[in-house]
């Protein structure tokens, strides 16, 4: 029996793919906004993405719905994430891929979109900004240089292993891959051995016309509860989200929950668990589809039109950086002087068997918290910014600010800050925050200092 557990690889020389001002790892909402902002600010920027398309969980995991673009501001629904997010909304709408915002749980707006339109809008916005693109490139390591900076990102590609050199790096991998390789401290999960549970999304086509008008999604939790009561049938989780897409014969279904062998959330940084999770997620898709088709009349003739490329991962590594956004910050609509954008989405925690929402005072409050620049900053590394769901947040804070809206805001700020640091000859920690804020505002971002909506003239 072979007992070797480690193989020593021979030393190797790795070709340099190129040298850039800004290197962005990951093309989800955070990375897209970061790369576009850095490019528009005049920095030679490259976007590195493992898939052949952009959108992150929004496309690769079939999320197909923007949360966090809108907040409930003292009873009024207002779009609070603007700037580059607006360019995405316009680019998707141009392709007839955007549904008008819909109300979630009677309190806050979200907005469904077509994945294909999102992918096309992302390609176009990146190209128009002049961003260099490297697709099918799997980030696999980093080399740091003295004193405390990253020298290059290592990627595996079909052409072989390559090194991408940069002056500033932005980790928008969602999983915090780059920050981990660079030795930045991070937390994984809820401190009790689990993380927010992942889900495999899927979309149905040929749903009965009129199903949206009849609010068919409201029948689903009732039917699940009835079946459990009457027959003992169990479901992976409560709180199903099954809603129409821009074209009403197509609906998205978010009602699976994928656990590992110990019953804890599948760890999206563990290859073996991810493999099992993909199979289990698709098994649940089959069950869920058969349930919908049999028990919900609007789905009687429906079929599964798409299972996305990957299991939807909500939470893995979160940086422990200069400031960690907390659940209390979200619930208390906290203000920060170094705000770079806002989050209006509530706590949405995917716990074992359920989805738990916790809200700030709605409509009694302004309905959003500031996102401080410090949540993008590691303590030590002077040329790394971290944006998106792996930014510096506690488990509770991340369960709110992980959604697309806040990720767009963080990404736009990270890209703008990276270019500004290079222009000013500063580190990411010593960037002039007032100047960063004024650039973000000039480019259309809302930082949460002035009133917004109908109350803005107060
Ligand atoms: C099932 C599910 C449902 C959700 N529902 C909603 C919803 O309705 N609305 C909403 O707004 N949000 C929703 N979310 C949350 C939201 O989609 C994500 O939190 C958000 O996409 C995070 O954005 P991000 O840019 O930080 O990271 P991601 O979207 O995770 O993007 C990271 C990108 O980096 C790439 N990448 C990762 N590692 C590497 C590597 N090593 N090398 C190269 N590339 C790499 C990935 O391929 C990906 O493109 C949902 C999430 C899940 C999982």
Tab-separated table of C-alpha atoms and ligand atoms in Angstrom:
chain	number	residue	atom	x	y	z
A	1	UNK	CA	0.000	0.000	0.000
A	2	UNK	CA	1.398	3.387	-1.045
A	3	UNK	CA	1.653	5.643	2.007
A	4	UNK	CA	3.140	8.798	0.445
A	5	UNK	CA	0.937	11.792	1.194
A	6	UNK	CA	3.024	14.606	-0.250
A	7	UNK	CA	4.877	14.865	-3.589
A	8	UNK	CA	7.758	17.300	-4.021
A	9	UNK	CA	7.389	19.086	-7.370
A	10	UNK	CA	10.527	20.100	-9.206
A	11	UNK	CA	11.352	23.836	-9.147
A	12	UNK	CA	9.943	25.519	-12.228
A	13	UNK	CA	10.281	28.709	-14.231
A	14	UNK	CA	6.938	30.359	-14.889
A	15	UNK	CA	6.468	32.636	-17.897
A	16	UNK	CA	5.198	36.143	-17.125
A	17	UNK	CA	1.879	36.709	-18.901
A	18	UNK	CA	2.108	40.480	-18.484
A	19	UNK	CA	2.577	43.385	-16.084
A	20	UNK	CA	-0.383	45.599	-15.190
A	21	UNK	CA	-1.220	48.506	-12.924
A	22	UNK	CA	-4.184	46.665	-11.434
A	23	UNK	CA	-4.875	42.922	-11.363
A	24	UNK	CA	-8.440	41.876	-10.473
A	25	UNK	CA	-9.094	38.245	-9.534
A	26	UNK	CA	-12.703	37.213	-10.103
A	27	UNK	CA	-15.455	38.519	-12.375
A	28	UNK	CA	-18.511	38.628	-10.083
A	29	UNK	CA	-20.282	41.916	-9.301
A	30	UNK	CA	-17.389	43.075	-7.091
A	31	UNK	CA	-14.670	42.212	-9.617
A	32	UNK	CA	-16.608	43.574	-12.583
A	33	UNK	CA	-17.168	46.942	-10.917
A	34	UNK	CA	-13.557	46.991	-9.683
A	35	UNK	CA	-12.050	46.301	-13.099
A	36	UNK	CA	-14.324	48.778	-14.898
A	37	UNK	CA	-13.680	51.502	-12.299
A	38	UNK	CA	-9.898	51.003	-12.346
A	39	UNK	CA	-9.816	50.973	-16.164
A	40	UNK	CA	-12.011	54.066	-16.447
A	41	UNK	CA	-9.690	55.792	-13.972
A	42	UNK	CA	-6.823	55.287	-16.378
A	43	UNK	CA	-5.089	52.243	-14.843
A	44	UNK	CA	-3.939	49.396	-17.116
A	45	UNK	CA	-6.141	46.707	-15.634
A	46	UNK	CA	-6.525	42.989	-16.177
A	47	UNK	CA	-9.478	40.895	-15.117
A	48	UNK	CA	-8.685	37.229	-14.410
A	49	UNK	CA	-11.592	34.786	-14.324
A	50	UNK	CA	-11.686	30.985	-14.137
A	51	UNK	CA	-14.785	30.610	-16.312
A	52	UNK	CA	-15.326	31.675	-19.918
A	53	UNK	CA	-17.876	34.341	-18.914
A	54	UNK	CA	-18.447	36.934	-16.197
A	55	UNK	CA	-21.069	37.489	-13.516
A	56	UNK	CA	-19.833	35.327	-10.637
A	57	UNK	CA	-22.568	33.656	-8.618
A	58	UNK	CA	-24.997	35.870	-10.550
A	59	UNK	CA	-24.440	33.776	-13.687
A	60	UNK	CA	-22.247	30.799	-12.712
A	61	UNK	CA	-24.589	29.829	-9.879
A	62	UNK	CA	-27.784	31.001	-11.592
A	63	UNK	CA	-28.709	33.677	-9.020
A	64	UNK	CA	-30.410	35.780	-11.769
A	65	UNK	CA	-31.689	38.392	-9.325
A	66	UNK	CA	-30.143	41.578	-7.902
A	67	UNK	CA	-30.660	42.206	-4.207
A	68	UNK	CA	-29.251	45.222	-2.412
A	69	UNK	CA	-29.585	47.749	-5.225
A	70	UNK	CA	-32.644	49.155	-3.445
A	71	UNK	CA	-33.300	50.097	0.171
A	72	UNK	CA	-36.479	50.863	2.043
A	73	UNK	CA	-35.672	54.430	3.099
A	74	UNK	CA	-38.224	55.498	5.691
A	75	UNK	CA	-40.963	53.709	3.769
A	76	UNK	CA	-39.840	54.674	0.281
A	77	UNK	CA	-38.152	52.190	-2.093
A	78	UNK	CA	-35.051	53.890	-3.447
A	79	UNK	CA	-32.173	52.686	-5.602
A	80	UNK	CA	-29.216	53.301	-3.295
A	81	UNK	CA	-26.460	51.520	-5.233
A	82	UNK	CA	-25.737	53.540	-8.328
A	83	UNK	CA	-22.676	54.323	-10.460
A	84	UNK	CA	-21.427	51.266	-12.363
A	85	UNK	CA	-24.463	49.287	-11.169
A	86	UNK	CA	-26.555	51.686	-13.295
A	87	UNK	CA	-24.476	50.805	-16.343
A	88	UNK	CA	-25.229	47.128	-15.753
A	89	UNK	CA	-28.951	47.789	-15.349
A	90	UNK	CA	-28.962	49.795	-18.582
A	91	UNK	CA	-26.888	47.193	-20.463
A	92	UNK	CA	-29.176	44.353	-19.370
A	93	UNK	CA	-32.373	46.363	-20.011
A	94	UNK	CA	-31.160	47.172	-23.535
A	95	UNK	CA	-31.294	43.419	-24.256
A	96	UNK	CA	-34.781	43.086	-22.761
A	97	UNK	CA	-33.273	41.053	-19.929
A	98	UNK	CA	-34.436	43.056	-16.920
A	99	UNK	CA	-37.664	42.638	-14.956
A	100	UNK	CA	-39.098	45.611	-13.061
A	101	UNK	CA	-38.186	45.495	-9.341
A	102	UNK	CA	-40.394	43.288	-7.176
A	103	UNK	CA	-41.179	43.435	-3.473
A	104	UNK	CA	-39.496	40.854	-1.208
A	105	UNK	CA	-41.362	39.882	1.980
A	106	UNK	CA	-43.367	43.086	1.673
A	107	UNK	CA	-40.375	45.211	2.672
A	108	UNK	CA	-37.645	45.669	0.080
A	109	UNK	CA	-37.156	45.572	-3.682
A	110	UNK	CA	-35.072	43.111	-5.715
A	111	UNK	CA	-34.774	42.819	-9.493
A	112	UNK	CA	-34.577	39.716	-11.685
A	113	UNK	CA	-32.473	39.543	-14.845
A	114	UNK	CA	-31.524	37.095	-17.590
A	115	UNK	CA	-28.117	35.501	-17.183
A	116	UNK	CA	-27.388	35.731	-20.902
A	117	UNK	CA	-28.082	39.478	-20.949
A	118	UNK	CA	-25.911	39.973	-17.842
A	119	UNK	CA	-23.006	38.139	-19.494
A	120	UNK	CA	-23.320	40.234	-22.642
A	121	UNK	CA	-23.564	43.495	-20.698
A	122	UNK	CA	-20.460	42.560	-18.692
A	123	UNK	CA	-18.419	41.776	-21.836
A	124	UNK	CA	-19.391	45.079	-23.370
A	125	UNK	CA	-18.761	47.243	-20.313
A	126	UNK	CA	-15.338	45.671	-19.760
A	127	UNK	CA	-14.393	46.039	-23.415
A	128	UNK	CA	-15.611	49.641	-23.545
A	129	UNK	CA	-13.553	50.427	-20.434
A	130	UNK	CA	-10.459	48.959	-22.105
A	131	UNK	CA	-9.918	46.233	-19.472
A	132	UNK	CA	-7.556	43.411	-20.464
A	133	UNK	CA	-9.351	40.081	-20.084
A	134	UNK	CA	-7.940	36.680	-19.237
A	135	UNK	CA	-10.645	34.036	-19.149
A	136	UNK	CA	-10.262	30.331	-18.414
A	137	UNK	CA	-7.489	31.306	-16.020
A	138	UNK	CA	-7.631	29.674	-12.584
A	139	UNK	CA	-5.808	31.683	-9.942
A	140	UNK	CA	-3.643	29.209	-8.019
A	141	UNK	CA	-1.141	31.173	-5.924
A	142	UNK	CA	0.645	34.426	-5.274
A	143	UNK	CA	4.243	35.503	-4.801
A	144	UNK	CA	4.857	38.326	-2.350
A	145	UNK	CA	7.784	40.703	-2.297
A	146	UNK	CA	9.347	42.778	0.478
A	147	UNK	CA	8.273	44.645	2.445
A	148	UNK	CA	4.585	43.714	2.434
A	149	UNK	CA	3.281	43.587	-1.089
A	150	UNK	CA	2.137	41.069	-3.673
A	151	UNK	CA	4.389	40.751	-6.697
A	152	UNK	CA	2.372	38.422	-8.891
A	153	UNK	CA	-0.692	36.269	-9.169
A	154	UNK	CA	-0.107	32.741	-10.456
A	155	UNK	CA	-2.702	31.239	-12.786
A	156	UNK	CA	-3.189	27.886	-14.494
A	157	UNK	CA	-4.393	28.172	-18.084
A	158	UNK	CA	-4.717	25.957	-21.142
A	159	UNK	CA	-1.390	27.459	-22.247
A	160	UNK	CA	0.208	26.408	-18.961
A	161	UNK	CA	1.055	28.161	-15.733
A	162	UNK	CA	1.581	31.934	-15.950
A	163	UNK	CA	2.552	34.772	-13.592
A	164	UNK	CA	0.640	38.054	-13.774
A	165	UNK	CA	2.545	40.930	-12.269
A	166	UNK	CA	0.774	43.956	-10.837
A	167	UNK	CA	1.206	47.112	-8.827
A	168	UNK	CA	-2.143	46.773	-7.022
A	169	UNK	CA	-4.209	43.585	-6.687
A	170	UNK	CA	-7.926	43.271	-5.984
A	171	UNK	CA	-9.218	40.007	-4.549
A	172	UNK	CA	-12.788	39.702	-5.810
A	173	UNK	CA	-12.718	35.905	-5.924
A	174	UNK	CA	-15.620	35.633	-3.468
A	175	UNK	CA	-13.654	32.919	-1.682
A	176	UNK	CA	-10.746	35.173	-0.702
A	177	UNK	CA	-8.315	32.924	-2.574
A	178	UNK	CA	-5.734	35.642	-3.175
A	179	UNK	CA	-5.816	37.010	0.357
A	180	UNK	CA	-5.296	33.487	1.710
A	181	UNK	CA	-2.291	32.831	-0.579
A	182	UNK	CA	-0.852	36.194	0.474
A	183	UNK	CA	-1.111	35.295	4.167
A	184	UNK	CA	-3.828	37.810	5.113
A	185	UNK	CA	-5.822	36.711	8.204
A	186	UNK	CA	-9.347	35.481	7.517
A	187	UNK	CA	-12.309	33.764	9.161
A	188	UNK	CA	-14.230	30.857	7.727
A	189	UNK	CA	-17.870	30.507	8.642
A	190	UNK	CA	-19.898	31.164	11.749
A	191	UNK	CA	-17.338	30.224	14.385
A	192	UNK	CA	-19.332	27.082	15.163
A	193	UNK	CA	-17.959	24.930	12.357
A	194	UNK	CA	-20.469	25.819	9.663
A	195	UNK	CA	-21.056	28.537	7.079
A	196	UNK	CA	-24.131	29.872	5.403
A	197	UNK	CA	-25.528	26.877	3.532
A	198	UNK	CA	-25.128	26.821	-0.248
A	199	UNK	CA	-27.915	26.097	-2.746
A	200	UNK	CA	-28.100	24.766	-6.277
A	201	UNK	CA	-30.332	27.098	-8.246
A	202	UNK	CA	-32.280	26.080	-11.346
A	203	UNK	CA	-34.644	27.672	-13.819
A	204	UNK	CA	-37.912	26.369	-15.219
A	205	UNK	CA	-39.416	27.137	-18.560
A	206	UNK	CA	-42.952	26.775	-19.906
A	207	UNK	CA	-44.499	27.935	-16.639
A	208	UNK	CA	-48.184	28.748	-17.160
A	209	UNK	CA	-48.752	32.300	-18.364
A	210	UNK	CA	-50.569	34.163	-15.617
A	211	UNK	CA	-48.724	32.286	-12.851
A	212	UNK	CA	-47.038	35.519	-11.779
A	213	UNK	CA	-50.331	37.383	-11.675
A	214	UNK	CA	-51.775	34.587	-9.541
A	215	UNK	CA	-48.725	34.845	-7.235
A	216	UNK	CA	-48.005	31.128	-7.656
A	217	UNK	CA	-44.889	31.488	-5.494
A	218	UNK	CA	-47.129	31.879	-2.442
A	219	UNK	CA	-48.627	28.415	-2.955
A	220	UNK	CA	-45.268	26.694	-2.694
A	221	UNK	CA	-44.419	27.155	1.012
A	222	UNK	CA	-48.033	26.366	1.905
A	223	UNK	CA	-47.963	23.145	-0.106
A	224	UNK	CA	-44.611	22.155	1.403
A	225	UNK	CA	-45.983	22.678	4.915
A	226	UNK	CA	-49.169	20.709	4.083
A	227	UNK	CA	-47.214	17.779	2.684
A	228	UNK	CA	-44.945	17.686	5.712
A	229	UNK	CA	-47.919	17.747	8.048
A	230	UNK	CA	-50.018	15.208	6.149
A	231	UNK	CA	-47.426	12.790	4.788
A	232	UNK	CA	-44.240	13.481	6.761
A	233	UNK	CA	-42.419	14.494	3.569
A	234	UNK	CA	-39.360	16.582	4.377
A	235	UNK	CA	-37.648	19.290	2.337
A	236	UNK	CA	-34.012	20.411	2.524
A	237	UNK	CA	-35.103	23.824	3.772
A	238	UNK	CA	-38.016	26.156	4.404
A	239	UNK	CA	-38.251	29.590	2.793
A	240	UNK	CA	-38.401	28.633	-0.902
A	241	UNK	CA	-37.833	31.513	-3.339
A	242	UNK	CA	-39.471	30.639	-6.666
A	243	UNK	CA	-40.118	33.715	-8.779
A	244	UNK	CA	-40.618	34.820	-12.394
A	245	UNK	CA	-37.766	36.002	-14.601
A	246	UNK	CA	-38.068	38.866	-17.118
A	247	UNK	CA	-40.076	36.640	-19.480
A	248	UNK	CA	-42.837	35.133	-17.430
A	249	UNK	CA	-42.766	31.594	-18.760
A	250	UNK	CA	-39.319	31.297	-17.148
A	251	UNK	CA	-38.936	31.143	-13.346
A	252	UNK	CA	-35.952	30.735	-11.053
A	253	UNK	CA	-36.088	28.267	-8.201
A	254	UNK	CA	-34.044	28.702	-5.052
A	255	UNK	CA	-35.181	26.030	-2.643
A	256	UNK	CA	-32.343	23.560	-2.193
A	257	UNK	CA	-29.844	23.459	0.652
A	258	UNK	CA	-26.663	21.444	0.447
A	259	UNK	CA	-24.965	19.987	3.510
A	260	UNK	CA	-21.845	17.852	3.886
A	261	UNK	CA	-21.675	14.403	5.450
A	262	UNK	CA	-21.702	15.953	8.939
A	263	UNK	CA	-24.835	17.989	8.186
A	264	UNK	CA	-22.848	21.242	8.129
A	265	UNK	CA	-22.754	23.612	5.154
A	266	UNK	CA	-20.643	22.353	2.256
A	267	UNK	CA	-17.314	24.166	2.505
A	268	UNK	CA	-16.707	25.950	-0.818
A	269	UNK	CA	-12.960	25.906	-0.180
A	270	UNK	CA	-12.862	22.081	0.082
A	271	UNK	CA	-12.597	20.316	-3.284
A	272	UNK	CA	-13.966	16.993	-2.073
A	273	UNK	CA	-16.975	18.624	-0.393
A	274	UNK	CA	-17.623	20.750	-3.468
A	275	UNK	CA	-17.662	17.621	-5.641
A	276	UNK	CA	-20.165	15.862	-3.419
A	277	UNK	CA	-22.142	19.093	-3.061
A	278	UNK	CA	-22.615	19.451	-6.819
A	279	UNK	CA	-24.098	15.955	-7.080
A	280	UNK	CA	-26.284	16.386	-3.995
A	281	UNK	CA	-27.456	19.813	-5.207
A	282	UNK	CA	-28.542	18.387	-8.544
A	283	UNK	CA	-30.248	15.457	-6.806
A	284	UNK	CA	-32.255	18.024	-4.849
A	285	UNK	CA	-33.054	19.923	-8.060
A	286	UNK	CA	-34.633	16.755	-9.447
A	287	UNK	CA	-36.715	16.249	-6.289
A	288	UNK	CA	-37.749	19.900	-6.188
A	289	UNK	CA	-38.759	19.884	-9.847
A	290	UNK	CA	-40.876	16.745	-9.424
A	291	UNK	CA	-42.566	18.315	-6.377
A	292	UNK	CA	-43.343	21.566	-8.231
A	293	UNK	CA	-44.618	19.788	-11.324
A	294	UNK	CA	-46.891	17.481	-9.339
A	295	UNK	CA	-48.250	19.892	-6.735
A	296	UNK	CA	-48.262	23.433	-8.148
A	297	UNK	CA	-50.644	23.734	-11.120
A	298	UNK	CA	-48.688	26.577	-12.782
A	299	UNK	CA	-45.709	24.201	-13.169
A	300	UNK	CA	-47.605	21.183	-14.518
A	301	UNK	CA	-46.162	21.639	-18.029
A	302	UNK	CA	-42.843	23.169	-16.993
A	303	UNK	CA	-39.395	21.702	-17.634
A	304	UNK	CA	-35.918	22.408	-16.283
A	305	UNK	CA	-34.305	24.751	-18.777
A	306	UNK	CA	-31.064	25.269	-16.866
A	307	UNK	CA	-28.975	24.048	-13.971
A	308	UNK	CA	-26.104	26.538	-13.704
A	309	UNK	CA	-22.413	25.591	-13.930
A	310	UNK	CA	-21.858	25.465	-10.188
A	311	UNK	CA	-23.297	25.070	-6.708
A	312	UNK	CA	-24.177	28.510	-5.310
A	313	UNK	CA	-21.728	29.426	-2.550
A	314	UNK	CA	-22.869	32.130	-0.158
A	315	UNK	CA	-19.991	32.284	2.285
A	316	UNK	CA	-16.446	31.019	2.607
A	317	UNK	CA	-13.441	33.112	3.687
A	318	UNK	CA	-14.006	36.586	5.050
A	319	UNK	CA	-10.972	38.826	5.515
A	320	UNK	CA	-10.157	40.093	8.998
A	321	UNK	CA	-9.116	43.540	7.868
A	322	UNK	CA	-8.993	47.092	9.142
A	323	UNK	CA	-12.696	47.012	10.044
A	324	UNK	CA	-15.177	44.121	10.048
A	325	UNK	CA	-18.733	45.117	9.157
A	326	UNK	CA	-21.054	43.524	11.752
A	327	UNK	CA	-24.689	42.444	11.994
A	328	UNK	CA	-25.178	45.273	14.497
A	329	UNK	CA	-23.909	47.764	11.909
A	330	UNK	CA	-26.518	46.456	9.457
A	331	UNK	CA	-29.385	46.371	11.966
A	332	UNK	CA	-28.464	49.776	13.388
A	333	UNK	CA	-28.003	51.470	9.955
A	334	UNK	CA	-24.508	52.455	11.068
A	335	UNK	CA	-22.696	55.494	9.634
A	336	UNK	CA	-18.959	55.633	8.912
A	337	UNK	CA	-16.969	58.734	7.925
A	338	UNK	CA	-15.047	56.702	5.311
A	339	UNK	CA	-18.220	55.426	3.590
A	340	UNK	CA	-17.705	54.248	0.006
A	341	UNK	CA	-21.286	53.102	-0.595
A	342	UNK	CA	-24.265	51.661	1.208
A	343	UNK	CA	-26.027	48.387	1.968
A	344	UNK	CA	-29.788	48.268	2.421
A	345	UNK	CA	-30.223	44.482	2.383
A	346	UNK	CA	-31.169	42.920	5.724
A	347	UNK	CA	-29.499	39.981	7.441
A	348	UNK	CA	-30.379	36.915	5.348
A	349	UNK	CA	-28.833	33.946	7.085
A	350	UNK	CA	-29.070	30.513	5.497
A	351	UNK	CA	-29.066	28.251	8.552
A	352	UNK	CA	-29.693	24.485	8.722
A	353	UNK	CA	-33.104	23.868	7.174
A	354	UNK	CA	-34.198	27.492	6.988
A	355	UNK	CA	-33.568	31.089	5.906
A	356	UNK	CA	-33.635	33.667	8.714
A	357	UNK	CA	-34.159	37.362	7.939
A	358	UNK	CA	-33.427	40.142	10.451
A	359	UNK	CA	-34.277	43.699	9.563
A	360	UNK	CA	-33.284	47.164	10.623
A	361	UNK	CA	-36.190	49.329	11.738
A	362	UNK	CA	-38.233	49.495	8.510
A	363	UNK	CA	-39.769	51.910	7.697
A	364	UNK	CA	-38.733	53.820	10.813
A	365	UNK	CA	-35.097	54.228	9.778
A	366	UNK	CA	-33.223	55.389	6.697
A	367	UNK	CA	-32.899	51.656	5.876
A	368	UNK	CA	-29.208	51.320	5.009
A	369	UNK	CA	-25.763	51.211	6.576
A	370	UNK	CA	-22.600	52.771	5.246
A	371	UNK	CA	-19.851	50.495	3.893
A	372	UNK	CA	-16.534	51.814	5.262
A	373	UNK	CA	-13.459	51.879	3.033
A	374	UNK	CA	-11.625	50.050	5.838
A	375	UNK	CA	-13.590	46.851	5.163
A	376	UNK	CA	-11.646	46.552	1.880
A	377	UNK	CA	-8.252	46.904	3.560
A	378	UNK	CA	-5.945	44.255	4.973
A	379	UNK	CA	-3.876	45.357	7.987
A	380	UNK	CA	-0.484	44.848	6.436
A	381	UNK	CA	-0.303	44.227	2.698
A	382	UNK	CA	0.027	47.602	1.047
A	383	UNK	CA	-1.105	46.716	-2.484
A	384	UNK	CA	-4.129	44.458	-1.902
A	385	UNK	CA	-7.789	45.456	-1.751
A	386	UNK	CA	-10.511	42.893	-1.039
A	387	UNK	CA	-14.028	43.482	-2.384
A	388	UNK	CA	-17.270	41.527	-2.406
A	389	UNK	CA	-18.420	38.681	-0.230
A	390	UNK	CA	-14.879	37.969	1.012
A	391	UNK	CA	-14.318	41.552	2.256
A	392	UNK	CA	-13.814	42.229	5.964
A	393	UNK	CA	-17.125	41.388	7.639
A	394	UNK	CA	-18.312	39.191	10.474
A	395	UNK	CA	-20.491	36.190	9.640
A	396	UNK	CA	-23.574	38.275	10.511
A	397	UNK	CA	-22.488	41.370	8.586
A	398	UNK	CA	-21.635	39.247	5.554
A	399	UNK	CA	-25.059	37.595	5.546
A	400	UNK	CA	-26.412	41.017	4.487
A	401	UNK	CA	-23.661	42.824	2.559
A	402	UNK	CA	-22.753	39.743	0.458
A	403	UNK	CA	-25.582	40.477	-2.001
A	404	UNK	CA	-24.952	41.955	-5.441
A	405	UNK	CA	-25.741	45.605	-4.620
A	406	UNK	CA	-23.147	45.972	-1.877
A	407	UNK	CA	-20.654	43.955	-3.955
A	408	UNK	CA	-21.020	46.404	-6.880
A	409	UNK	CA	-20.450	49.299	-4.446
A	410	UNK	CA	-17.385	47.699	-2.842
A	411	UNK	CA	-15.939	46.787	-6.238
A	412	UNK	CA	-16.356	50.261	-7.686
A	413	UNK	CA	-14.657	51.730	-4.616
A	414	UNK	CA	-11.802	49.193	-4.742
A	415	UNK	CA	-11.086	49.847	-8.426
A	416	UNK	CA	-11.235	53.609	-7.960
A	417	UNK	CA	-8.996	53.427	-4.867
A	418	UNK	CA	-6.450	51.220	-6.644
A	419	UNK	CA	-6.069	53.722	-9.485
A	420	UNK	CA	-5.949	56.628	-7.038
A	421	UNK	CA	-3.231	54.971	-4.930
A	422	UNK	CA	-1.111	54.508	-8.065
A	423	UNK	CA	-1.681	58.087	-9.191
A	424	UNK	CA	-0.824	59.487	-5.739
A	425	UNK	CA	2.075	57.101	-5.176
A	426	UNK	CA	0.425	55.868	-1.973
A	427	UNK	CA	-0.421	52.519	-0.451
A	428	UNK	CA	-4.017	51.369	-0.341
A	429	UNK	CA	-4.056	52.189	3.376
A	430	UNK	CA	-2.824	55.775	2.948
A	431	UNK	CA	-5.007	56.721	-0.015
A	432	UNK	CA	-6.758	60.083	0.435
A	433	UNK	CA	-10.236	58.895	1.428
A	434	UNK	CA	-11.877	62.298	0.896
A	435	UNK	CA	-10.536	62.316	-2.665
A	436	UNK	CA	-11.725	58.730	-3.169
A	437	UNK	CA	-15.191	59.704	-1.971
A	438	UNK	CA	-15.363	62.728	-4.226
A	439	UNK	CA	-14.318	60.644	-7.252
A	440	UNK	CA	-16.929	58.013	-6.453
A	441	UNK	CA	-19.622	60.674	-6.156
A	442	UNK	CA	-18.497	62.322	-9.377
A	443	UNK	CA	-18.942	58.963	-11.097
A	444	UNK	CA	-22.493	58.623	-9.835
A	445	UNK	CA	-22.077	56.481	-6.705
A	446	UNK	CA	-24.247	57.194	-3.658
A	447	UNK	CA	-22.265	57.173	-0.403
A	448	UNK	CA	-25.183	57.632	1.966
A	449	UNK	CA	-24.375	61.057	3.386
A	450	UNK	CA	-27.148	63.072	1.758
A	451	UNK	CA	-30.832	62.143	2.093
A	452	UNK	CA	-32.100	60.219	-0.919
A	453	UNK	CA	-35.470	59.758	-2.592
A	454	UNK	CA	-38.506	61.950	-2.070
A	455	UNK	CA	-37.120	63.005	1.335
A	456	UNK	CA	-33.918	64.301	-0.252
A	457	UNK	CA	-35.144	67.867	-0.289
A	458	UNK	CA	-35.765	67.795	3.504
B	1	LIG	C1	-27.854	30.346	-4.197
B	1	LIG	C2	-27.573	31.803	-4.037
B	1	LIG	C3	-28.610	32.711	-4.172
B	1	LIG	C4	-28.344	34.075	-4.063
B	1	LIG	N1	-29.371	34.947	-4.285
B	1	LIG	C5	-29.076	36.252	-4.423
B	1	LIG	C6	-30.040	37.168	-4.911
B	1	LIG	O1	-31.183	36.822	-5.166
B	1	LIG	N2	-29.632	38.455	-5.114
B	1	LIG	C7	-28.366	38.868	-4.840
B	1	LIG	O2	-28.035	40.037	-5.068
B	1	LIG	N3	-27.456	38.048	-4.339
B	1	LIG	C8	-27.760	36.751	-4.154
B	1	LIG	N4	-26.807	35.873	-3.728
B	1	LIG	C9	-25.493	36.415	-3.303
B	1	LIG	C10	-24.640	36.928	-4.451
B	1	LIG	O3	-24.901	36.292	-5.647
B	1	LIG	C11	-23.153	36.781	-4.154
B	1	LIG	O4	-22.881	36.961	-2.813
B	1	LIG	C12	-22.385	37.771	-4.996
B	1	LIG	O5	-22.429	37.310	-6.329
B	1	LIG	C13	-20.964	37.903	-4.513
B	1	LIG	O6	-20.249	38.662	-5.441
B	1	LIG	P1	-18.662	38.618	-5.501
B	1	LIG	O7	-18.276	39.418	-6.694
B	1	LIG	O8	-18.123	38.964	-4.175
B	1	LIG	O9	-18.288	37.090	-5.702
B	1	LIG	P2	-18.811	35.929	-6.751
B	1	LIG	O10	-20.110	36.353	-7.294
B	1	LIG	O11	-18.684	34.713	-5.977
B	1	LIG	O12	-17.734	36.065	-7.895
B	1	LIG	C14	-16.421	35.593	-7.728
B	1	LIG	C15	-15.825	35.348	-9.105
B	1	LIG	O13	-14.468	34.960	-8.942
B	1	LIG	C16	-14.195	33.824	-9.753
B	1	LIG	N5	-13.141	33.068	-9.067
B	1	LIG	C17	-13.191	32.552	-7.830
B	1	LIG	N6	-12.028	31.954	-7.527
B	1	LIG	C18	-11.226	32.096	-8.604
B	1	LIG	C19	-9.906	31.681	-8.890
B	1	LIG	N7	-9.155	31.024	-8.000
B	1	LIG	N8	-9.400	31.986	-10.111
B	1	LIG	C20	-10.134	32.671	-11.025
B	1	LIG	N9	-11.397	33.087	-10.800
B	1	LIG	C21	-11.934	32.806	-9.590
B	1	LIG	C22	-15.509	33.089	-9.819
B	1	LIG	O14	-15.582	32.231	-10.947
B	1	LIG	C23	-16.505	34.245	-9.882
B	1	LIG	O15	-16.728	34.676	-11.205
B	1	LIG	C24	-27.042	34.521	-3.786
B	1	LIG	C25	-25.996	33.606	-3.631
B	1	LIG	C26	-26.261	32.268	-3.749
B	1	LIG	C27	-25.126	31.320	-3.625
